Coordinates of C-alpha atoms in Angstrom, one line a residue:
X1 CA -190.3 124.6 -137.2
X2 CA -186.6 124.3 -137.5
X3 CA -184.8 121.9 -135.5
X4 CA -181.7 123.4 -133.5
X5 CA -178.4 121.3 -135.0
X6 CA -175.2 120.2 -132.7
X7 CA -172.7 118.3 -133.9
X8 CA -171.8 115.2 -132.8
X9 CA -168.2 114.8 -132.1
X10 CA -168.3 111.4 -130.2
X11 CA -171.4 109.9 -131.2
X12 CA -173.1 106.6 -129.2
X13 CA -173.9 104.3 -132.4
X14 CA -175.4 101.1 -132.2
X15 CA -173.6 97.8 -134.0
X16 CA -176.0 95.0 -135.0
X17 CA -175.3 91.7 -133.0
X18 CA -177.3 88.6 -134.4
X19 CA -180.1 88.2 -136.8
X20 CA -182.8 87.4 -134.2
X21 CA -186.3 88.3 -136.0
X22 CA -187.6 91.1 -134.1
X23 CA -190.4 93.8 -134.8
X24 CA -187.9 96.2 -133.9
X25 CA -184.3 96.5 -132.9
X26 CA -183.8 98.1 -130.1
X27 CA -180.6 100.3 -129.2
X28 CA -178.8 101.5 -125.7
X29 CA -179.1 105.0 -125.2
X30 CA -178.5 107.9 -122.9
X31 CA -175.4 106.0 -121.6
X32 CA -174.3 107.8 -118.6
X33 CA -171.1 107.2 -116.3
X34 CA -170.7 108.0 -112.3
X35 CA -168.9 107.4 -109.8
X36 CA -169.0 104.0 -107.8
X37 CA -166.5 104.0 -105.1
X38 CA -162.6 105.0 -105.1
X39 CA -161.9 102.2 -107.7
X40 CA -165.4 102.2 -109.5
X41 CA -167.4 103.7 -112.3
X42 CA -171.2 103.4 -112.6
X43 CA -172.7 102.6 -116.1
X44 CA -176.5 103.2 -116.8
X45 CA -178.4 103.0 -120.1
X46 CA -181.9 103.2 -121.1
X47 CA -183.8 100.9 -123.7
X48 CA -187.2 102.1 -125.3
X49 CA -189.4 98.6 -126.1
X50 CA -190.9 98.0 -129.0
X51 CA -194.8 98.8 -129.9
X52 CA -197.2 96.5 -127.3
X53 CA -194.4 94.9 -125.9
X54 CA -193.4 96.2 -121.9
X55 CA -191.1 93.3 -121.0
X56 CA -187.5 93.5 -119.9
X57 CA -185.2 94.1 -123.6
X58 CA -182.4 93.2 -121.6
X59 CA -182.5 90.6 -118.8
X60 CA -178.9 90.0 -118.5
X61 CA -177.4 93.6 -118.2
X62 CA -173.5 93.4 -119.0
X63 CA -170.8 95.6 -119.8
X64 CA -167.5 94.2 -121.2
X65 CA -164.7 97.1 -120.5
X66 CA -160.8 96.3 -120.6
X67 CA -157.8 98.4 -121.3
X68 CA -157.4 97.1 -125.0
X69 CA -160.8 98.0 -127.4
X70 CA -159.9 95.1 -128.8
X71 CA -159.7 92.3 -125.9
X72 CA -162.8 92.5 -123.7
X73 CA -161.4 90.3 -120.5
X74 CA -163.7 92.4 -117.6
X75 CA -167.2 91.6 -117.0
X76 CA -169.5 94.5 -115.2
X77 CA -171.3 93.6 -111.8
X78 CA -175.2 93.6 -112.2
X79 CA -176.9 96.7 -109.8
X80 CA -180.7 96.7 -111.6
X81 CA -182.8 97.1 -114.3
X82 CA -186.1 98.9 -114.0
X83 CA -189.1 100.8 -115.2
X84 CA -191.6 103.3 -114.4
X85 CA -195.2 103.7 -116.4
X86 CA -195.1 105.3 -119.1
X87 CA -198.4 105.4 -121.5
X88 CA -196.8 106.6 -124.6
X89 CA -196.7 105.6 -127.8
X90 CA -197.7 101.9 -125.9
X91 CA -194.1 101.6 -125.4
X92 CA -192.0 101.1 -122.1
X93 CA -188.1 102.8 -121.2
X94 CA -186.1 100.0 -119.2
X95 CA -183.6 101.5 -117.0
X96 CA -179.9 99.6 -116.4
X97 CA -177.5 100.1 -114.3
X98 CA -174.5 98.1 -113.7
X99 CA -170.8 98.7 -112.0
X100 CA -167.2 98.3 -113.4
X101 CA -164.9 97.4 -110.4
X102 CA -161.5 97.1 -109.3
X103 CA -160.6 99.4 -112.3
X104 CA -156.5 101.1 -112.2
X105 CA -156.1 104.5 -111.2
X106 CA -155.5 106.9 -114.0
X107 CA -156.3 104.2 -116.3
X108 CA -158.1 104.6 -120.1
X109 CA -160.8 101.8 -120.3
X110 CA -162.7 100.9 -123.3
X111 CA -166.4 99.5 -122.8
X112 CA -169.4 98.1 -124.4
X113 CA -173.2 97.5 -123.6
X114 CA -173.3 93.7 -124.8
X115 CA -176.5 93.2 -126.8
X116 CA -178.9 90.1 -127.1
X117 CA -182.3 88.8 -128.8
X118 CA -183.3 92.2 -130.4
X119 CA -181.1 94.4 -128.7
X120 CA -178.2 96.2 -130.8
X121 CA -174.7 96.1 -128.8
X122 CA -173.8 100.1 -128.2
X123 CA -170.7 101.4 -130.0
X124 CA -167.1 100.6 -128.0
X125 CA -167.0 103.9 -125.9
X126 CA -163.9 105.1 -123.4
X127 CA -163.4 106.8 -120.3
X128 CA -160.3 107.6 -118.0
X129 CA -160.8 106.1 -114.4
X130 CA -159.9 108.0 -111.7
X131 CA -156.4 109.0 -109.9
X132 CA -155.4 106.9 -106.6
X133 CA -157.3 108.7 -103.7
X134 CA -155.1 111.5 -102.4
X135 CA -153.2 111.7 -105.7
X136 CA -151.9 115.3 -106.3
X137 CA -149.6 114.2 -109.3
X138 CA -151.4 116.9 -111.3
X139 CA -154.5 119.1 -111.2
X140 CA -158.0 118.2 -111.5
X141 CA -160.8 120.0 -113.8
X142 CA -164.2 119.8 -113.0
X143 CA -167.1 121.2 -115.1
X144 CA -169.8 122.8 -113.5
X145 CA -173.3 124.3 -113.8
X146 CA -176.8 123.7 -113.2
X147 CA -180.1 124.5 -114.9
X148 CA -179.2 122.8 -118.6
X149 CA -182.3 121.8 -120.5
X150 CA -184.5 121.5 -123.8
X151 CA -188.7 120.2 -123.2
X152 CA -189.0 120.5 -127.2
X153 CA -191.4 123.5 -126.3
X154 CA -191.8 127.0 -127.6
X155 CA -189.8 128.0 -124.9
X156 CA -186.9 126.3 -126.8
X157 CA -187.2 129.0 -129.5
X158 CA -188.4 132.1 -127.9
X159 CA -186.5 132.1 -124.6
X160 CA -183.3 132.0 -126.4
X161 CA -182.7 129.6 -129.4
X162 CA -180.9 126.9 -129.5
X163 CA -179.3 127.3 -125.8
X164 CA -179.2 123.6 -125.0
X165 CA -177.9 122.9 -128.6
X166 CA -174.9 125.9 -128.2
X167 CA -174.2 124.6 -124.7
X168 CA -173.3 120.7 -125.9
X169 CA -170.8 122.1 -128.8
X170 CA -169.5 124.3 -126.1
X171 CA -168.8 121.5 -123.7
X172 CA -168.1 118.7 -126.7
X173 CA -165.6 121.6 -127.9
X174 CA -163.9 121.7 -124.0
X175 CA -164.2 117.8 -122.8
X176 CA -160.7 116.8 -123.4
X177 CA -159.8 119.4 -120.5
X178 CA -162.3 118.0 -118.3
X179 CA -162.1 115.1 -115.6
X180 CA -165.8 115.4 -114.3
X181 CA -169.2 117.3 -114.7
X182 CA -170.9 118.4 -111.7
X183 CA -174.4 119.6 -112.5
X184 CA -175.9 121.6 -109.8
X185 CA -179.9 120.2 -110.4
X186 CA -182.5 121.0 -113.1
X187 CA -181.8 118.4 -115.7
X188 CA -183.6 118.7 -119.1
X189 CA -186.7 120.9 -118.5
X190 CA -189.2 118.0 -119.5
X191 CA -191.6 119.6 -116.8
X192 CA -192.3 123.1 -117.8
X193 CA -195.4 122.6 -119.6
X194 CA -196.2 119.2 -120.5
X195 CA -199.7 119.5 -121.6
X196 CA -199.8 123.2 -123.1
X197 CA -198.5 122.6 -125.8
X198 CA -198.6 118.8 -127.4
X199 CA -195.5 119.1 -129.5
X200 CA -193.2 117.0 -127.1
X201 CA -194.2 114.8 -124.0
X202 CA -192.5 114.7 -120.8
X203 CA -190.9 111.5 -121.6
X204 CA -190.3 112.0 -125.0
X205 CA -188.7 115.5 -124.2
X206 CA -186.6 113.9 -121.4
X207 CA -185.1 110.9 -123.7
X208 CA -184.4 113.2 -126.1
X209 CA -182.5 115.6 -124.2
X210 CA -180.6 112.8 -122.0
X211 CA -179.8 111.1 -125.4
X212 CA -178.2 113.8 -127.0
X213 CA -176.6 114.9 -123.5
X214 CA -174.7 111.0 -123.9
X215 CA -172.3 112.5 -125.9
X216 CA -171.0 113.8 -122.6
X217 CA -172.2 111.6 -120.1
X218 CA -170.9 108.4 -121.9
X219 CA -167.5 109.7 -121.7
X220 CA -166.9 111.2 -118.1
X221 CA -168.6 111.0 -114.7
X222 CA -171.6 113.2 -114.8
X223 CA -172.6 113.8 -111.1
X224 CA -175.6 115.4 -110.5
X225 CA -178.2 116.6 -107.8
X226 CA -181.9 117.2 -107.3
X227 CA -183.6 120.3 -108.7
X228 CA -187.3 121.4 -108.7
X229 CA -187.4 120.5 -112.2
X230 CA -186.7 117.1 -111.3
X231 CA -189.3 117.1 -108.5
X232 CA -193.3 116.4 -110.2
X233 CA -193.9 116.2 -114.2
X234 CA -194.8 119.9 -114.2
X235 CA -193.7 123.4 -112.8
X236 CA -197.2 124.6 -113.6
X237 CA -198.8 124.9 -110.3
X238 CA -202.2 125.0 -111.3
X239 CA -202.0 121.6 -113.2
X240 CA -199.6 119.9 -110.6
X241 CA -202.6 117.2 -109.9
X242 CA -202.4 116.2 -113.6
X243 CA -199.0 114.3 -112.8
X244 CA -199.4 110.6 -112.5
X245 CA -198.2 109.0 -109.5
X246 CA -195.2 107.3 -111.0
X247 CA -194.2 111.2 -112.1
X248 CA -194.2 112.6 -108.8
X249 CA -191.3 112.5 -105.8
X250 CA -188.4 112.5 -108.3
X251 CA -189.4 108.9 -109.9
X252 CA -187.9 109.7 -113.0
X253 CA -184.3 111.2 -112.1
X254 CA -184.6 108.0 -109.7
X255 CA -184.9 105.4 -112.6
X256 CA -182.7 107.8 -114.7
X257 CA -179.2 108.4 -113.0
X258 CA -177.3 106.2 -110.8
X259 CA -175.3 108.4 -108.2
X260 CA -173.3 106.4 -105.2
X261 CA -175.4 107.0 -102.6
X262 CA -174.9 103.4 -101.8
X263 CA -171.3 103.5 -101.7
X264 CA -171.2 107.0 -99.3
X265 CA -174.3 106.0 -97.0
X266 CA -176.8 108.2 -99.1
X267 CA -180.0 108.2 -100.2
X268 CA -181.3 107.4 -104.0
X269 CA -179.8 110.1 -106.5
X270 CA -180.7 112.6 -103.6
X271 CA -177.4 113.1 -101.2
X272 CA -174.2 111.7 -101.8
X273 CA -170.6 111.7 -101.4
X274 CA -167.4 110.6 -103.6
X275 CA -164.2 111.0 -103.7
X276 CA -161.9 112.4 -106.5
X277 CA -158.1 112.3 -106.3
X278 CA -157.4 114.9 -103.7
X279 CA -161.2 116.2 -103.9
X280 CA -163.7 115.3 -101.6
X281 CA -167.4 116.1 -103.0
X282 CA -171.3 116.1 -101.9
X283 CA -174.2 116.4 -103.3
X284 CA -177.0 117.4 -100.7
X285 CA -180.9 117.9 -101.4
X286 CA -182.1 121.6 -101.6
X287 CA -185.0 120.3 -102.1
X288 CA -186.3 117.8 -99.8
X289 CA -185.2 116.7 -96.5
X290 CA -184.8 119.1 -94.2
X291 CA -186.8 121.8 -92.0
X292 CA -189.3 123.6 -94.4
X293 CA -187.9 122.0 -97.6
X294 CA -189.9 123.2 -100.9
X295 CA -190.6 120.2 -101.8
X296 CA -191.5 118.3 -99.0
X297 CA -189.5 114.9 -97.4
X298 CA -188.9 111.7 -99.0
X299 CA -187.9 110.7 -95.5
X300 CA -188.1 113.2 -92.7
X301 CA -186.5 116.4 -91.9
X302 CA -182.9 115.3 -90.2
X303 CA -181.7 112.5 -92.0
X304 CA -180.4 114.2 -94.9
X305 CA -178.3 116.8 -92.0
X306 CA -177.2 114.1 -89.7
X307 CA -176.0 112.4 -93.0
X308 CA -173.9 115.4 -94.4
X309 CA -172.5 116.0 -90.6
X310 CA -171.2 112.2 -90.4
X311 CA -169.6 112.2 -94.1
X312 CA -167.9 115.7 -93.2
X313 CA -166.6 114.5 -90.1
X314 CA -165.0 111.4 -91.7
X315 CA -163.0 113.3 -94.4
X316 CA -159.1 112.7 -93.7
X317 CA -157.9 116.7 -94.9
X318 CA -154.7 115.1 -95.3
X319 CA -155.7 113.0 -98.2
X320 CA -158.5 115.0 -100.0
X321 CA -157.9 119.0 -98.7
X322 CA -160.5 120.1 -100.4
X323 CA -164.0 119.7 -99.8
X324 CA -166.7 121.2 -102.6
X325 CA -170.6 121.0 -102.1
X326 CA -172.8 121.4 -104.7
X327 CA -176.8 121.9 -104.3
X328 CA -179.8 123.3 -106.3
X329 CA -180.6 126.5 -105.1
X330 CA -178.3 129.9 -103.8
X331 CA -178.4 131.2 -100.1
X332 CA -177.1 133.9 -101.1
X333 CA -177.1 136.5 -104.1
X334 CA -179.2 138.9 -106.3
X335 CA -183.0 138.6 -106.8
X336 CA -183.9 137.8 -110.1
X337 CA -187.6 138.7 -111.7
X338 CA -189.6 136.1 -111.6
X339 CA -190.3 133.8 -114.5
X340 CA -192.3 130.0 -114.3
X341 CA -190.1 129.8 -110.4
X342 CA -189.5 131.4 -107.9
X343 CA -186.1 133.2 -108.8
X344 CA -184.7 134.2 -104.9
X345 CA -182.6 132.7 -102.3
X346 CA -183.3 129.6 -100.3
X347 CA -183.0 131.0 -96.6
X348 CA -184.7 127.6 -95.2
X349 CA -181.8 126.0 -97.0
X350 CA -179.8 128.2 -95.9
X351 CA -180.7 127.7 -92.1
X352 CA -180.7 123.9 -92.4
X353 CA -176.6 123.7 -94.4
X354 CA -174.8 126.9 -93.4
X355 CA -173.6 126.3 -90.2
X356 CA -172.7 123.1 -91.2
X357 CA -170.5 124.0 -94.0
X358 CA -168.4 126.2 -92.4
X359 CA -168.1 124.5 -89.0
X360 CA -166.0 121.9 -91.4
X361 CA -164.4 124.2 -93.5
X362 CA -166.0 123.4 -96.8
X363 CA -164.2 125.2 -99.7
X364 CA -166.9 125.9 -102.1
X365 CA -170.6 125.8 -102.7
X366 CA -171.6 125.2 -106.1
X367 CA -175.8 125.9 -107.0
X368 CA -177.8 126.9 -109.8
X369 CA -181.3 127.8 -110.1
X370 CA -181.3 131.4 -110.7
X371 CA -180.4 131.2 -114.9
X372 CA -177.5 133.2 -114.8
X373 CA -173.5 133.5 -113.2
X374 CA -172.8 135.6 -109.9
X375 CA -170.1 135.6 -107.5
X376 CA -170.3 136.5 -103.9
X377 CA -167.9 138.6 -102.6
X378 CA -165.0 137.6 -100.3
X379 CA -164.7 139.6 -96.8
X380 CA -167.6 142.4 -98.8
X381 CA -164.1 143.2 -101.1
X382 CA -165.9 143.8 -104.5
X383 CA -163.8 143.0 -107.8
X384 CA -161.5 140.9 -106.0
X385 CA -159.9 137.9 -107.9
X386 CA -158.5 136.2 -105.0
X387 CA -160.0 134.6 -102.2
X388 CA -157.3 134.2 -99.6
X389 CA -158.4 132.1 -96.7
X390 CA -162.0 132.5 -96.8
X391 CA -163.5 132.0 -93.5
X392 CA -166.3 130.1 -95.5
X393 CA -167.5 128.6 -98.3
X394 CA -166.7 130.6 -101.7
X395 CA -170.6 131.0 -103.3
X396 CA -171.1 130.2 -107.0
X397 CA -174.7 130.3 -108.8
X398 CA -174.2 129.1 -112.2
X399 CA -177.9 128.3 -113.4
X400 CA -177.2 130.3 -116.6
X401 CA -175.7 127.4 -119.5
X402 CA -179.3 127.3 -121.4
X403 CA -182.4 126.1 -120.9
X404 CA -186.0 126.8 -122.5
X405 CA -186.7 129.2 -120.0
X406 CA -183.9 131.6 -120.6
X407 CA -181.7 133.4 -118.4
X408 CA -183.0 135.9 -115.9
X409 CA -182.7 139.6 -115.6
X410 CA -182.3 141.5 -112.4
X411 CA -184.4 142.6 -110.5
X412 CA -182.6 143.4 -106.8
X413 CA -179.0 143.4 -107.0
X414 CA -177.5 141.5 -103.9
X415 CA -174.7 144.0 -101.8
X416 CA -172.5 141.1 -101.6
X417 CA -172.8 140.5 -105.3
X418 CA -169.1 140.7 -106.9
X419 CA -169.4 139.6 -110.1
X420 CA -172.9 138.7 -112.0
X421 CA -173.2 137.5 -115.8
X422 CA -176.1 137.2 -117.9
X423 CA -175.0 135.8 -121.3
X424 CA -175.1 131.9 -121.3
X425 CA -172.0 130.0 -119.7
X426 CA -170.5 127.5 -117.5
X427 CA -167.8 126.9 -115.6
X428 CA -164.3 125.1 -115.0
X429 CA -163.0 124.6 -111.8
X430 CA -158.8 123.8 -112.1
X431 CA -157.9 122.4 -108.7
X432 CA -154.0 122.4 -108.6
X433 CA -152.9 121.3 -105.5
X434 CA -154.1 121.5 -101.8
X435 CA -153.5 125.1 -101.7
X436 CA -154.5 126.6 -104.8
X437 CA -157.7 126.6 -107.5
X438 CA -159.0 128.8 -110.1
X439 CA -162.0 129.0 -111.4
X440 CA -162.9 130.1 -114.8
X441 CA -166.4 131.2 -116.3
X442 CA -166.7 130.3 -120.2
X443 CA -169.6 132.0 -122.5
X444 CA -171.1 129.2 -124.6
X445 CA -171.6 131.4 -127.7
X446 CA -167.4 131.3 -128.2
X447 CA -166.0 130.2 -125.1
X448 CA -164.5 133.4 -124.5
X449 CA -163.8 134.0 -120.7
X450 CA -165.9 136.0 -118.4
X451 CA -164.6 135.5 -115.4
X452 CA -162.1 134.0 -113.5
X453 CA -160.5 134.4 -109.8
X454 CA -158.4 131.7 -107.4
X455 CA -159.0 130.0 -104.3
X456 CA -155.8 130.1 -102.1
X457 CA -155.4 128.4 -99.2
X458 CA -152.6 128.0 -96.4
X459 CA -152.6 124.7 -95.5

């Protein structure tokens, strides 16, 4: 079977560091930036041990970073290291996270994951730290889509080849116009069926996609949310009890990403808050958490609302006027056919956010889970490409960048449905000032547009 090919246009190379005798030397991979605070960025990276041996690679995590790649003077804070079971191959995955602090606004930074023993140093990588909070000095572009994957499956091949491939050349091919990603749940696919067909675990599927997703992830903040897929070790209902324990509840993405929850008064991965320049942005749970929740509660049923009430009431509009909220699954839309999900709206979600959203004048909901593009309509005006005032959020599915499932096809088209796309794509949103944003949809095959409308607000 062929391998899909992307190309690598800022690869995360190892350098050798000592000559310590080991059975194997180990590497950093799937390095992966978020935010951490105003004035901090989050760095995580995962370690796979060598055969037989499950203790910590690395038990002093650091990161050296500075504005010179040649003078590393800054020394990261230490957040954790940890590790869920595993069972394959008789090797472990260590899981590190660490923060870079008191970092300049605007500010290029070079870093590097400092090896020791039998650990390789990782490559000197770079990032661009964040404006001052409130600065409008000049736009903002965030990435954004949901429902991005490869389980090293058939599905790979006969859902539409290569999807997860043509998506990372697409996005490589864009980066240098983005500032952030914002990925909207459903990360990576290892769970579609794990024990089907043995050509790729679930681990082994998941390192492999986050590794090659570093390429991305290494270089801007990658801020993402809970999906179903990131839920149990399988989206095969009938073999749901064949997940181990340390595979259910969203263990994995726990270990695996490193969101701020702790610097916005969160929870885990699961809801968050950060700000960006003159953008205020949340991450909530469509998953768990609230009244009739798919998936159940990791706490209860009000802590995630009461949570997203408080953070909304503290946003100062003066300072960040815009206010974008990105979850899993739509509220609103057209009805796909169903496929291994469901493929309809979320009206429990819908019940438990809504309200809430437009009581405090959120600009934009961002979800994905339905695998393809649609735009609901402003005010019922179809083919409109300006939303002027919106007495709510503006709705945006965008589950349709490429994943081994495939995008959908239609099976009930929504009345409010203004625009819908079907070929593989994401989107960039251009945030210009406090009054005006546009919002463009790019195919991933050429990165030709197919859509694009503004937000315009009088404020």
């Amino acid at each position: 079977m062929v391998k899909c090919i992307f190309f690598l246009l800022l690869g995360v190379i190892p350098s050798i560091t000592g000559f310590d005798f080991c059975l194997k030397k180990l590497a950093p991979d799937q390095i992966r930036l978020a935010s951490a605070g105003d004035t901090g960025v989050n760095v995580g990276w995962h370690i796979r041990t060598s055969l037989l041996d499950f203790s910590n690679p690395l038990t002093n995590p650091i990161v050296m970073f500075d504005t010179s790649p040649t003078k590393f003077k800054s020394t990261s804070v230490y957040i954790n290291s940890s590790s869920y079971e595993r069972n394959i191959e008789f090797e472990v995955s260590w899981f590190y996270s660490v923060e870079l602090q008191y970092l300049k606004p605007s500010t290029m930074y070079y870093y590097q994951i400092v090896g020791s023993g039998c650990v390789f140093s990782s490559s000197i990588l770079n990032f661009t730290s964040a404006p001052l909070l409130g600065d409008r000095s000049r736009p903002v572009r965030i990435a954004t889509y949901g429902d991005l994957g490869v389980d090293g499956l058939l599905g790979d091949y006969t859902n539409g080849p290569c999807l997860f491939e043509q998506a990372l050349n697409a996005l490589q091919m864009k980066l240098s116009e983005i500032d952030f990603f914002l990925h909207h749940g459903d990360i990576c696919y290892a769970d579609d069926t794990p024990v089907l067909v043995p050509l790729k675990t679930y681990e082994q599927a998941m390192d492999y996609c986050q590794a090659a997703m570093s390429v991305l992830t290494s270089a801007r903040m990658y801020m993402t949310a809970t999906g179903n897929h990131e839920i149990n070790c399988t989206e095969v209902t009938d073999i749901d009890d064949l997940c181990p324990s340390d595979h259910r509840n969203q263990i994995p993405y726990s270990h695996r990403f490193n969101m701020p929850s702790n610097h916005s008064g969160g929870y885990l991965n699961t809801w968050y808050s950060f700000n960006y320049a003159f953008i205020h942005v949340i991450t909530i749970s469509c998953e768990t958490d609230f009244p009739n929740a798919p998936s159940g509660n990791l706490l209860d049923n009000t802590t995630q609302i009461n949570w997203l009430i408080n953070d909304l009431a503290r946003i100062n509009r003066s300072v960040t006027p815009w206010v974008i909220v990105q979850c899993h699954r739509p509220w609103k839309g057209s009805i796909a056919n169903a496929g291994l999900s469901d493929s309809g709206n979320c009206p429990q979600c819908q019940a438990a956010f809504e309200q809430i959203l437009i009581d405090y004048n959120v600009d934009i909901y961002f979800n994905g889970h339905v695998h393809w593009y649609e735009r609901i309509c402003f005010n019922d005006v179809t083919n409109t490409t300006n939303y002027i005032n919106p007495t709510g959020p503006v709705y945006l599915t965008n589950g349709g960048i490429g994943n081994p499932e495939g995008n959908r096809s239609l099976k009930t088209r929504a009345n409010n449905s203004c625009v819908i796309k079907f070929d593989p794509g994401f989107g960039i949103l251009t945030v210009s000032n406090a009054s005006y944003a546009t919002y463009t949809y790019y195919s991933t095959f050429n990165l030709t547009i197919m859509d694009e409308f503004n937000i315009i607000k009088n404020r």
